[in-house]
Structures are given as structure tokens and as C-alpha cells.
Coordinates of C-alpha atoms in Angstrom, one line a residue:
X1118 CA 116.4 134.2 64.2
X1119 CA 114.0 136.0 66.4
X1120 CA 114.8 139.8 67.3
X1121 CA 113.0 141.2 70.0
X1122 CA 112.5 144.6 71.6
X1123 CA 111.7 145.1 75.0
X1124 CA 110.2 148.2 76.3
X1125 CA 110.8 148.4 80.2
X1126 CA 112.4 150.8 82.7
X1127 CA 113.3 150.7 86.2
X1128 CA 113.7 153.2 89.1
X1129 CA 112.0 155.2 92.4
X1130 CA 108.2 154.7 91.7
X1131 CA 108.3 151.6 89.3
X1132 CA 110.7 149.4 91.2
X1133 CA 113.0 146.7 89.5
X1134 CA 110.6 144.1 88.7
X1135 CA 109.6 145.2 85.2
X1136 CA 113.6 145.8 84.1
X1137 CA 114.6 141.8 85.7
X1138 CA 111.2 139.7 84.8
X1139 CA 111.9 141.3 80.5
X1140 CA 116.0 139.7 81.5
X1141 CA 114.9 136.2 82.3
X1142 CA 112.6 136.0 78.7
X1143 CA 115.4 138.2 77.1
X1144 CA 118.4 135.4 78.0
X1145 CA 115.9 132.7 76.8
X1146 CA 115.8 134.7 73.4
X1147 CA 119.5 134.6 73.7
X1148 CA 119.6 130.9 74.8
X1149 CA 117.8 130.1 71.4
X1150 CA 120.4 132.1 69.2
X1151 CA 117.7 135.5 69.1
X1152 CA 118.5 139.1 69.5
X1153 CA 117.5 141.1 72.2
X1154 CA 117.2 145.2 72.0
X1155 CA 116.3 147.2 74.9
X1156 CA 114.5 150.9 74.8
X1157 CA 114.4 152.6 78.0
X1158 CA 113.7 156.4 79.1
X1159 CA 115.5 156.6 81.5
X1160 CA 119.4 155.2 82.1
X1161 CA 120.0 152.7 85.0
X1162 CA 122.1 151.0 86.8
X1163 CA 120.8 147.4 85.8
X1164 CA 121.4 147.8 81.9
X1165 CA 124.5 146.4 82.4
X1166 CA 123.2 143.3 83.2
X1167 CA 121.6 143.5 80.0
X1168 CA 124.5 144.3 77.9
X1169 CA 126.1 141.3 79.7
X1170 CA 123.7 139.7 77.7
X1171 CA 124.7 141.1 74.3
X1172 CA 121.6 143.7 74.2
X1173 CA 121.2 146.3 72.4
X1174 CA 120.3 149.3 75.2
X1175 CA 118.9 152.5 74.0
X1176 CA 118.2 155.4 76.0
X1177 CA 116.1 158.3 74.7
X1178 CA 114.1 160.5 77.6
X1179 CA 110.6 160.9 77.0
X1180 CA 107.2 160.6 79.4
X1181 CA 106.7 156.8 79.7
X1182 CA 103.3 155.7 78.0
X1183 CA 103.4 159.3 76.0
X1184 CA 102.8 159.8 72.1
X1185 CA 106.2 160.5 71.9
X1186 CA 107.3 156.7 73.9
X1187 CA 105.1 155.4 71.3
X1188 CA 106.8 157.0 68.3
X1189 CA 110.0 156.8 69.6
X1190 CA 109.4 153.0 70.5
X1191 CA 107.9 151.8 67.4
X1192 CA 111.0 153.8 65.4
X1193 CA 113.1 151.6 67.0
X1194 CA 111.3 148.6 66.2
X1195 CA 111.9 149.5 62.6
X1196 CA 115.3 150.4 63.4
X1197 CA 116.2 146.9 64.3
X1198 CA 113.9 144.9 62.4
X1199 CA 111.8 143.5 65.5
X1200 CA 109.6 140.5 65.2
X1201 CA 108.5 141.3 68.7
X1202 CA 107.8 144.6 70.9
X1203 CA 107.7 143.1 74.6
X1204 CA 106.7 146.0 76.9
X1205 CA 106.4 145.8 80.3
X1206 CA 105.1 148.7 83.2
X1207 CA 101.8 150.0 84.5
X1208 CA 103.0 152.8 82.1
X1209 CA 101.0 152.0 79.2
X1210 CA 97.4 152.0 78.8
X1211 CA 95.2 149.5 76.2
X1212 CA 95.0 152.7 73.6
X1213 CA 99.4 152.9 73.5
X1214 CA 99.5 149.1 73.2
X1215 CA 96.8 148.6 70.7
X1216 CA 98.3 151.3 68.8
X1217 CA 102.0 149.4 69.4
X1218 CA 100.3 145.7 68.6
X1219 CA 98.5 147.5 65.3
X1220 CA 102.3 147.5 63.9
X1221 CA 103.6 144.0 64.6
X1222 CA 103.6 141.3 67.2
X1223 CA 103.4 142.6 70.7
X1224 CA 103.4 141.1 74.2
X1225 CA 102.3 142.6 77.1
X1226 CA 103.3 141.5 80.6
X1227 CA 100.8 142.9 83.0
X1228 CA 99.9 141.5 86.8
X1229 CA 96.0 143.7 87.6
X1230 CA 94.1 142.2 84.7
X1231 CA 93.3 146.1 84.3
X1232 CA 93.8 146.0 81.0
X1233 CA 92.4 144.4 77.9
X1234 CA 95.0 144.9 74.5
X1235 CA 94.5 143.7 71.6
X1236 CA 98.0 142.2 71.9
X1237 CA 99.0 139.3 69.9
X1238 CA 100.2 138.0 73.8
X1239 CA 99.1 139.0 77.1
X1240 CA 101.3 137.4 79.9
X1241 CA 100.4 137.5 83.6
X1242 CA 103.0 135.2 85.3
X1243 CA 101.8 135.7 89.0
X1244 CA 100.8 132.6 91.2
X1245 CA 97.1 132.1 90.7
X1246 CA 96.2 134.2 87.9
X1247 CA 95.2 131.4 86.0
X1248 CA 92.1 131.2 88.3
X1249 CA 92.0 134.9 88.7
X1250 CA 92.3 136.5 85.9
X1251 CA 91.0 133.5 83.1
X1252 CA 88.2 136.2 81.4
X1253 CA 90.3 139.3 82.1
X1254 CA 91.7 139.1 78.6
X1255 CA 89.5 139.0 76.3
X1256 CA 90.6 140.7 73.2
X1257 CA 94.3 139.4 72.8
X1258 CA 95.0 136.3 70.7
X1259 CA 96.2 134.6 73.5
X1260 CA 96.6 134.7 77.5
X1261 CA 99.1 132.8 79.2
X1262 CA 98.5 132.5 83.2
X1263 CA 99.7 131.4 86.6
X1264 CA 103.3 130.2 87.3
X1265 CA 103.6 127.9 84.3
X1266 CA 104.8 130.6 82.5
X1267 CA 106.5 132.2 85.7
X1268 CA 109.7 134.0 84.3
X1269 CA 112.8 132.7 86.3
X1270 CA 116.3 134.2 85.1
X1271 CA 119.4 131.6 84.5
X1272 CA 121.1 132.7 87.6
X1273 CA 118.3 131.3 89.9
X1274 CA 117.7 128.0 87.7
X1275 CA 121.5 127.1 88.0
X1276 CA 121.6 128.6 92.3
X1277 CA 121.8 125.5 94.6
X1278 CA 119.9 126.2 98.1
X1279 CA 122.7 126.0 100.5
X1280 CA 121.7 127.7 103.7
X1281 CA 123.8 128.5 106.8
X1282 CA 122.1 128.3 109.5
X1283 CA 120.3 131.1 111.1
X1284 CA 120.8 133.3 108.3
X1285 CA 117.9 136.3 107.0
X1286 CA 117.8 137.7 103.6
X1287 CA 115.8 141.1 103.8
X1288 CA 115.0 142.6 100.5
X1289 CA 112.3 145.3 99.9
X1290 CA 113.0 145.3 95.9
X1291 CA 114.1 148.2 93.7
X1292 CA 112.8 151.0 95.5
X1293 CA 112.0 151.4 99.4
X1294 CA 110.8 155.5 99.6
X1295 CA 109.6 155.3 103.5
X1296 CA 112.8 153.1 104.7
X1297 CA 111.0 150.3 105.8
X1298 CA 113.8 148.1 106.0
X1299 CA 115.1 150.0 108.8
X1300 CA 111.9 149.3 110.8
X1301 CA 112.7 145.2 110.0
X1302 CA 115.8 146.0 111.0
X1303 CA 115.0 147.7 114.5
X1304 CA 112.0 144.9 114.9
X1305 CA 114.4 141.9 114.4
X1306 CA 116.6 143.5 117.6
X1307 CA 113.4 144.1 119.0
X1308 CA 112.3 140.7 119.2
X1309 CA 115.5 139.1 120.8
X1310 CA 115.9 135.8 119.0
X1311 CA 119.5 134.7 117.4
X1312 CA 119.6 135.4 113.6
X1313 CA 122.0 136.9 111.2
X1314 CA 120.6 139.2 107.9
X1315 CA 121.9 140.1 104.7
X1316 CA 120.4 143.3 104.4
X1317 CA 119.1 144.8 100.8
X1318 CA 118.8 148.4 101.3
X1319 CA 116.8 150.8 98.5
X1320 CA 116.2 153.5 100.6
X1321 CA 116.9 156.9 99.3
X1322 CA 120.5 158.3 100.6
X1323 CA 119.3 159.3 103.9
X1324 CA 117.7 156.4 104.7
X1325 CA 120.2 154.3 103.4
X1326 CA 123.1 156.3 106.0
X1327 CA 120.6 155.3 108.7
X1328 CA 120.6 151.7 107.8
X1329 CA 124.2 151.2 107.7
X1330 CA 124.3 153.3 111.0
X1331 CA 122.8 150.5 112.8
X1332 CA 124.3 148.0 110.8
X1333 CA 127.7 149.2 111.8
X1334 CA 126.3 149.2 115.5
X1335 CA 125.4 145.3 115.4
X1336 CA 127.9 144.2 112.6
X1337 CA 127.4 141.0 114.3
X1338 CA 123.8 140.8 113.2
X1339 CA 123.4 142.8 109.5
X1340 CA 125.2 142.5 106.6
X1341 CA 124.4 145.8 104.8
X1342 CA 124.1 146.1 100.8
X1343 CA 123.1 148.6 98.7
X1344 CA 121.0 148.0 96.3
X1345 CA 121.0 147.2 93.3
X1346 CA 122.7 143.7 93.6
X1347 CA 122.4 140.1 92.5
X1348 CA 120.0 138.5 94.7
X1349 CA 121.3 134.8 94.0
X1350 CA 124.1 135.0 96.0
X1351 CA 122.2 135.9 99.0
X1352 CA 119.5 134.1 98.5
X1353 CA 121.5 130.8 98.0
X1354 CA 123.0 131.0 101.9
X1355 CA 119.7 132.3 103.4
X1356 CA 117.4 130.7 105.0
X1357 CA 114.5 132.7 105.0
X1358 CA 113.9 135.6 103.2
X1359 CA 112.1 138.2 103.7
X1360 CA 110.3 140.5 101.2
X1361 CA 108.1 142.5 99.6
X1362 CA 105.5 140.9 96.9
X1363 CA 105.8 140.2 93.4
X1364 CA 108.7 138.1 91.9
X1365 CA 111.1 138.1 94.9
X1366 CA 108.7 135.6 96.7
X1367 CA 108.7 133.5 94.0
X1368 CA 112.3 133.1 92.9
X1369 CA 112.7 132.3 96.9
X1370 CA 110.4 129.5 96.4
X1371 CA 111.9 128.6 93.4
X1372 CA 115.1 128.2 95.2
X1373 CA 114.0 126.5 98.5
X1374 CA 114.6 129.3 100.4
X1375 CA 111.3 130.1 103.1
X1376 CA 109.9 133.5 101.9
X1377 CA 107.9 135.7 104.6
X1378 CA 105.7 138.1 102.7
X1379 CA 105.9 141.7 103.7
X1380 CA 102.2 143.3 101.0
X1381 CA 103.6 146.3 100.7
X1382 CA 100.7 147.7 97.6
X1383 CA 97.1 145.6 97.2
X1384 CA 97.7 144.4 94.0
X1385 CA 100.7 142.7 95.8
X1386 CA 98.4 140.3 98.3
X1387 CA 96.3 138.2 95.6
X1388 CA 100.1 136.3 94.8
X1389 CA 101.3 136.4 98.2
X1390 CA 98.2 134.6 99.5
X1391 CA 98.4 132.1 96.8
X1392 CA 101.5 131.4 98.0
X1393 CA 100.8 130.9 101.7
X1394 CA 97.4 128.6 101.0
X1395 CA 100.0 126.3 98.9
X1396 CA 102.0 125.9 102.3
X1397 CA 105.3 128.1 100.1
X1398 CA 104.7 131.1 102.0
X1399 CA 103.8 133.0 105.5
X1400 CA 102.0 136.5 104.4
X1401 CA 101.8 139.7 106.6
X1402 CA 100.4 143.1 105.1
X1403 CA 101.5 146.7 106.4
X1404 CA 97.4 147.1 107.5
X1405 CA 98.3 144.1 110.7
X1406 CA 101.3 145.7 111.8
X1407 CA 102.8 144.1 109.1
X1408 CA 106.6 144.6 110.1
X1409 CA 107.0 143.6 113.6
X1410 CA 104.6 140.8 112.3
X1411 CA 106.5 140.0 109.2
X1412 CA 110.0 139.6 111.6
X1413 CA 108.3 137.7 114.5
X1414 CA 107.3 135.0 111.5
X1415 CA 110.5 135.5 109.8
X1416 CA 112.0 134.5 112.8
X1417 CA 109.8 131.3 114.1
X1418 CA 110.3 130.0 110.3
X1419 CA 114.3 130.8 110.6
X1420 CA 114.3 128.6 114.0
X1421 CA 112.0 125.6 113.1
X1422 CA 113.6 123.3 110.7
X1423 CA 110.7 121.4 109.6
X1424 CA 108.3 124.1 108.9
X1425 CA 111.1 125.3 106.9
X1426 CA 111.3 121.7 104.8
X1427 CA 107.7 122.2 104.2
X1428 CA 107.9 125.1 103.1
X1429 CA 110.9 124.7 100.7
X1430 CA 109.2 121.3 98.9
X1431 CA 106.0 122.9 98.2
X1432 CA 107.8 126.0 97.3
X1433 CA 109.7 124.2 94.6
X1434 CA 106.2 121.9 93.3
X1435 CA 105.3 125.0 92.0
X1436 CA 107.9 126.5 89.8
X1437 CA 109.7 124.5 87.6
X1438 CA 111.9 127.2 85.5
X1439 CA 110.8 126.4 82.2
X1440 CA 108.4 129.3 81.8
X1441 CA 110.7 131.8 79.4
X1442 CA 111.8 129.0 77.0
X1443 CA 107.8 127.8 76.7
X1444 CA 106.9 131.9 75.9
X1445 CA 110.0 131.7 73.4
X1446 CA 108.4 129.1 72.0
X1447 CA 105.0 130.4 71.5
X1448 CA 106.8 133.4 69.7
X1449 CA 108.7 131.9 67.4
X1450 CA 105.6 129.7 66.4
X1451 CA 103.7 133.1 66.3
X1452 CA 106.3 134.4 64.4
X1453 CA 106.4 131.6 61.8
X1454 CA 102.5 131.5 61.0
X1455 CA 102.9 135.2 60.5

């Protein structure tokens, strides 16, 4: 039986994206009869999902990427006998995972090739690393690349694509500081087109009472959530979605769904292009006026049916879901050989 431990966290300035990519490999643990612990430092909202799972969640405070994470982390590791240490977040520099990967297997899911550890894994899962990143890692035993390896949770393998139509999804992941989803909000009015929007709000509590003010103004328009939620759900009945960079894009894509790409950080725009030169995506940055920009294409997409087809078959050519049973693979035949 493999155990693993994950070390990820969540929250304002890291997002969710570290916390929901470790779920997808931690279910495929699961799915092959594994155990799955979790240490964190700070608590959150999403560890339910994880106990859903059967994980074991662990909360201690401490400054992530510290000597004291590092102790505290590998004492855990002991603690439940982990084959594995998974840690995910910009957190962590080469000398703490070295250090970690000095002690047992260790994989390191990182997305800026910044980094070099001497990891017994590295995994960068975003579209066209394989061609970016190919001598970024050189002292690992082994990089795995590109959207092969792409980490898709169960809940967006088993979604069926059903949208309704002229339906938005706007979501701005885990943590939305400056509001901008009001501004894609006010610039879908704006523009004057039909469309109706399931509306993922992350802003902080003022921002958020703003957003559902003008929700409640045009309840005919905006469906307003609060994030957290489950993304499937809305995903599955939209017909575009727009968001930020990173994973969201891809899981879109995944699903058939149109994703319009809102770079909201640099490191953001090397995936995001990717995307749009395979036909899967349209691509705005904040630099080009990036959200009326990002609604006006949201919105030709939403009301032309076969750019949309397009868009959804060469979406889904490039994922194929498998990527988090291939990595459990690879660690259980790490595992083996010792």
C-alpha cells in the first residue's frame, strides 16, 4: 500500500490551485487502495473535501517553507510512515526540498522551472512545459512534463458537457484581492450582448457585498457564489468560461467547455498561450485592457456556435484524464525499486 503525505496550503496570496491539483493525485492514491495524509499551516475551508476522501488533515501553524515547516513536516512523515512527501507551493526553496528529499521519496509539483531539487520527482503539469521547461530540471531523478501528466480530479473526468445556452461561468480562482470580478461583471453589462453568468466571487468581504449588490440589481443576468465551491457543477451547464490562468483553463478544456483566458500574474501567460495556438483557448492579459477585452471575447465565443465546437474538440485532444493514475504509477514503481 502506498501512504503519501502531501504538503500544500491554500488561502489569500497562494490561491486554491496548490490545495485542489495535490486532491486529484491524492484520490488516485485512494483509487489504488493508498493512504493519503495532509499537513497544512494554516486550516481551510477546502480540507473537507479532503477528509471526504478519507485523509488524514493535520494542522500545525508555522511560517510556510521555514526550518520549523521542515521539521514539523518531516515529523509527520515519520509519524505516518510515508513512502512519499508530495509538497506543492512557491513556498519552498531547492535547499527545504533537498533537505525534505534527503529523508525519503519526494515530489515536487512546481509550474516556473525556478527551481532545480534534487527530488526523486519533479512534476510540472502545465500545457507546454514539455517544450519549455525539458533542461530546467536537471538534478531530480526524473521530470515529468506538459499535460500528459496534467492532474484532473474525479469530479471533472466523470462531468458530462451539457451547456444551456447563453450561459457564462466567471471564476477568478481562490483568491481575487482587487475585485476584478466586479469589473467582468460591470464590462459584460457594458457591452450589451444577451448572456447569463454563474458568478465565482473570491473577493474579500467588501468586495464580495459589492458583487452581490449588482447581482441582486440584474438577478436576471448573475448568478452570484461565494467562493469556495465545486466548480463541476457550473462548469458542466456553461458554455464559456471565463478565468484566470493555471488549472481552471484546463479542466474547462477538459470538459468541452470554451475557456477565455483572463493572465492575471506572468508566469500565468506561457500555459494560456499554449492553449490558444492549439485552437482550446482565446487569451487576454490585464497589460491590453485585459477585462473589457477578456468579456467582449467571452461574449463573441458565447454567441458563435462553431467557434465554440472548435474550440471544445481541440480542447478535449489535449487532455485525456489519465495523468494522476500514470504519476501513481511511477510512485509505486519508485517505491518498489527502493
Amino acid at each position: 500500500m502506498l501512504k503519501v503525505l502531501f504538503r500544500a496550503d491554500d488561502g489569500p496570496g497562494i490561491g486554491a490551485g496548490h490545495l485542489m491539483r495535490c486532491l486529484a493525485l491524492a484520490e488516485a492514491v485512494r483509487e489504488r487502495g493508498g493512504a493519503v495524509h495532509l499537513s497544512a499551516a494554516r486550516a481551510s475551508a477546502l480540507h473537507v473535501e479532503w477528509e471526504k476522501l478519507g485523509a488524514v488533515v493535520q494542522v500545525e501553524p508555522r511560517a510556510i517553507g521555514s526550518g520549523a515547516d521542515l521539521a514539523t513536516t518531516q515529523a509527520t512523515a515519520r509519524a505516518a510512515q510515508a513512502d512519499w512527501l508530495v509538497v506543492d507551493g512557491y513556498g519552498f526553496d531547492t535547499a527545504w526540498l533537498d533537505a525534505a528529499a534527503a529523508a525519503q521519496h519526494t515530489l515536487c509539483l512546481d509550474d516556473l522551472g525556478q527551481r532545480d531539487p534534487a527530488v526523486s520527482l519533479v512534476l510540472n503539469q502545465n500545457p507546454g512545459a514539455e517544450q519549455r521547461y525539458g533542461s530546467a530540471y536537471r538534478r531530480c531523478g526524473r521530470a515529468l512534463l506538459g499535460l500528459d501528466w496534467f492532474l484532473l480530479r474525479r469530479a471533472w473526468r466523470e462531468a458530462r458537457h451539457e451547456p444551456e445556452p447563453g450561459r457564462l461561468l466567471l471564476t477568478l480562482g481562490g483568491d481575487d484581492p482587487d475585485n476584478r470580478m466586479l469589473g467582468l461583471m460591470q464590462a459584460l453589462l457594458a457591452d450589451g450582448r444577451d448572456f447569463v453568468a454563474d458568478v465565482v466571487s473570491s473577493a474579500p468581504e467588501a468586495g464580495f457585498r459589492q458583487a452581490q449588490a449588482l447581482a441582486e440589481a440584474y438577478p436576471d443576468r448573475f448568478a452570484l457564489h461565494c467562493g469556495p465551491v465545486e466548480l463541476p457543477p457550473l462548469m458542466r451547464r456553461a458554455a464559456v468560461v471565463v478565468s484566470g490562468g493555471g488549472v481552471t483553463p484546463v479542466e474547462a478544456a477538459s470538459l468541452g467547455a470554451a475557456p477565455v483566458v483572463l493572465v492575471l500574474a506572468d508566469n500565468q501567460k506561457p500555459g494560456a498561450e499554449y492553449l490558444a495556438a492549439a485552437g482550446a483557448a482565446r487569451v487576454t492579459t490585464l497589460a491590453e485592457d485585459g477585462i473589457a477585452k477578456a468579456t467582449s471575447l467571452a461574449l463573441d465565443v458565447l454567441h458563435d456556435d462553431a467557434a465554440r465546437a472548435a474550440m471544445a474538440a481541440r480542447g478535449r485532444g489535449l487532455i485525456d484524464g489519465g495523468g494522476a493514475a500514470r504519476l501513481v504509477a511511477v510512485m509505486m514503481e519508485m517505491k518498489e525499486r527502493g
